[in-house]
Short mmCIF file of the C-alpha atoms (twelve columns), coordinates in Angstrom:
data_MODEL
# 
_entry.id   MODEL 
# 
loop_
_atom_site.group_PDB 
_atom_site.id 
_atom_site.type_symbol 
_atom_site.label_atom_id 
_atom_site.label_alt_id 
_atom_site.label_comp_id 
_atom_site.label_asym_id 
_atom_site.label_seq_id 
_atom_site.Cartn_x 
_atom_site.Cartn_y 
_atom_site.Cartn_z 
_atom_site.pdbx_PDB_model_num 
ATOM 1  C CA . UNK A 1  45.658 -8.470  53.497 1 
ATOM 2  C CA . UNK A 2  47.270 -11.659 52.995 1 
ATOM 3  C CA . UNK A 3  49.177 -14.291 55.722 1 
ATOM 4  C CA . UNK A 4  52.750 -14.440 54.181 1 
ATOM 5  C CA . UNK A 5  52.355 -17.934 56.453 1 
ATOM 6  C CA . UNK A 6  49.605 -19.216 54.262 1 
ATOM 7  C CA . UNK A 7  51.183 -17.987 50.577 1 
ATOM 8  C CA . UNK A 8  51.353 -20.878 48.036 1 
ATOM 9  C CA . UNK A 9  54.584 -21.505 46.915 1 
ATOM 10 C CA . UNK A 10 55.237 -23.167 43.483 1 
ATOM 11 C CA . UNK A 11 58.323 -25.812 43.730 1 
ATOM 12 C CA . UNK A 12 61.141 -24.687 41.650 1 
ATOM 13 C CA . UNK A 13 61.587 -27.135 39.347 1 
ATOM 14 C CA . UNK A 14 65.831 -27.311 38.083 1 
ATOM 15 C CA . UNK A 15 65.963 -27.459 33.874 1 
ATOM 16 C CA . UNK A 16 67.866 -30.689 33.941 1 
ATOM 17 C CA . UNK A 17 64.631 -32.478 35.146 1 
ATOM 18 C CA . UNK A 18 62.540 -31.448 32.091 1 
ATOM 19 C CA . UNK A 19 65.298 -32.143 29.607 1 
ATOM 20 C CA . UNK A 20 65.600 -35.389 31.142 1 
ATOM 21 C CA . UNK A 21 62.195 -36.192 30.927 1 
ATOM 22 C CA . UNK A 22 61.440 -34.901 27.557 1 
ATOM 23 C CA . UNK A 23 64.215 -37.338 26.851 1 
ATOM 24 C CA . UNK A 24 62.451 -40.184 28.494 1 
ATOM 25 C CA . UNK A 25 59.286 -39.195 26.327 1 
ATOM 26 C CA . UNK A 26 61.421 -39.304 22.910 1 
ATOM 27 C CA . UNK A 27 62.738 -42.416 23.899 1 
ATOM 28 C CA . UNK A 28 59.121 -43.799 24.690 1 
ATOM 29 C CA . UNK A 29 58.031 -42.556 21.511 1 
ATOM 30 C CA . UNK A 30 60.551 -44.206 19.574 1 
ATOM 31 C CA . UNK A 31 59.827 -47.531 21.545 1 
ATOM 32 C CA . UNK A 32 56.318 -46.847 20.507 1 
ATOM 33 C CA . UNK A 33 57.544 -46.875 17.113 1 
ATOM 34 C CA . UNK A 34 59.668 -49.560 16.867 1 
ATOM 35 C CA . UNK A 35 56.850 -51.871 19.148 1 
ATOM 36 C CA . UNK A 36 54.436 -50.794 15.752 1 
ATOM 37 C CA . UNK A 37 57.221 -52.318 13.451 1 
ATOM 38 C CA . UNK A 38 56.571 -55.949 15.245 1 
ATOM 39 C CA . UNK A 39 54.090 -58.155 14.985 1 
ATOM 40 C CA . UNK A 40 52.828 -59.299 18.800 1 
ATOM 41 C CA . UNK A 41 49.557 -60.718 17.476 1 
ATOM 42 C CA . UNK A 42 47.648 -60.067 20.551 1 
ATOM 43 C CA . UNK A 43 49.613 -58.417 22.633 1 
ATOM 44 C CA . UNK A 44 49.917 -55.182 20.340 1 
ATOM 45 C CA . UNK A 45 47.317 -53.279 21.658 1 
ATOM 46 C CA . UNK A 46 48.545 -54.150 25.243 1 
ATOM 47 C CA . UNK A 47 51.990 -53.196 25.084 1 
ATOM 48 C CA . UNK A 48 50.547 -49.660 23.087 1 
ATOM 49 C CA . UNK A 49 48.655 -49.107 25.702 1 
ATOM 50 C CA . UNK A 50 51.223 -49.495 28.432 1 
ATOM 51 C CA . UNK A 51 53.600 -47.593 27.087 1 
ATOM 52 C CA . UNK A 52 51.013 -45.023 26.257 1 
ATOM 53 C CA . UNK A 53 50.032 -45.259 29.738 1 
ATOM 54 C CA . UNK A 54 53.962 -44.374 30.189 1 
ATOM 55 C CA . UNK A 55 54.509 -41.380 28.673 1 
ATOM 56 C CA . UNK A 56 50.658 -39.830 30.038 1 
ATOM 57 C CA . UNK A 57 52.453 -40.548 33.804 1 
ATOM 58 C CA . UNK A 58 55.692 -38.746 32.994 1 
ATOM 59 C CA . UNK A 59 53.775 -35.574 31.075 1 
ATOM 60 C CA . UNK A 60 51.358 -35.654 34.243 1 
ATOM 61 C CA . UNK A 61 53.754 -35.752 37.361 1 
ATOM 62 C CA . UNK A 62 56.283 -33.373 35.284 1 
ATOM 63 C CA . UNK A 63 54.859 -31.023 32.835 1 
ATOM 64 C CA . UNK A 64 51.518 -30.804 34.783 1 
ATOM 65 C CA . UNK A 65 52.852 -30.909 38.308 1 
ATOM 66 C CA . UNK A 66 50.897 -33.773 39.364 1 
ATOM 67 C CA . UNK A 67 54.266 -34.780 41.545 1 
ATOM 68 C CA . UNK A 68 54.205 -32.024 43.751 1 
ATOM 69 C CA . UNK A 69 50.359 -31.663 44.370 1 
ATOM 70 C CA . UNK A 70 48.928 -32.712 47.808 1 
ATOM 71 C CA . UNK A 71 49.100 -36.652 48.287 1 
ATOM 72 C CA . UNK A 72 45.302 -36.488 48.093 1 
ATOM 73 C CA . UNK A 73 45.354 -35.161 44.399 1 
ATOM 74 C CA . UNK A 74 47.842 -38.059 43.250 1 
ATOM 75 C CA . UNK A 75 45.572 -41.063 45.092 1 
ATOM 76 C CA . UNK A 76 42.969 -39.376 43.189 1 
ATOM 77 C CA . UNK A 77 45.426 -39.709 39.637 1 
ATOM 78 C CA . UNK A 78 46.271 -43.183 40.833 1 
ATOM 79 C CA . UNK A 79 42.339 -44.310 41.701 1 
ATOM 80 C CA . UNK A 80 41.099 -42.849 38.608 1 
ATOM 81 C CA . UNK A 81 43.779 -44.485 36.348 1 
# 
C-alpha cells in the first residue's frame, strides 16, 4: 500500500514555457551562427563555448527538469559545471 502523503508529484509544466524556450534555443543557435560568421581571433572559442554553455542550461532546467528537482540536485548541476 502506498502513503497518498508521500506520492511524487510531477510539476505541470504550461505549453507556453516550452515554446518559449525552444524559442530562446533557436535564437541561441542562430547567435551561434552568426558569432561563426566573425572573426574574434581569440575569443572565438570562448564566446562558442558560452553560448554553448547557454543553450545546455536552458535544455537542462526545461526539457530535463533540472528546475524543479530538489535544491540539492541543482548545487550538484551548478558544482559540476
Amino acid at each position: 500500500m502506498t502513503n497518498p502523503s508521500h506520492e511524487h508529484t510531477e510539476p505541470i509544466v504550461p505549453l507556453p514555457t516550452f515554446v518559449f524556450v525552444w524559442l530562446g534555443l533557436l535564437v541561441y543557435t542562430a547567435l551561434t551562427i552568426g558569432v561563426a560568421q566573425l572573426h574574434l581571433g581569440k575569443f572565438s572559442t570562448s564566446v562558442a563555448v558560452a553560448i554553448a554553455s547557454v543553450k545546455a542550461t536552458l535544455v537542462l532546467l526545461f526539457f530535463m527538469g533540472l528546475r524543479y528537482e530538489k535544491p540539492v540536485v541543482r548545487r550538484t548541476f551548478v558544482v559540476t559545471v
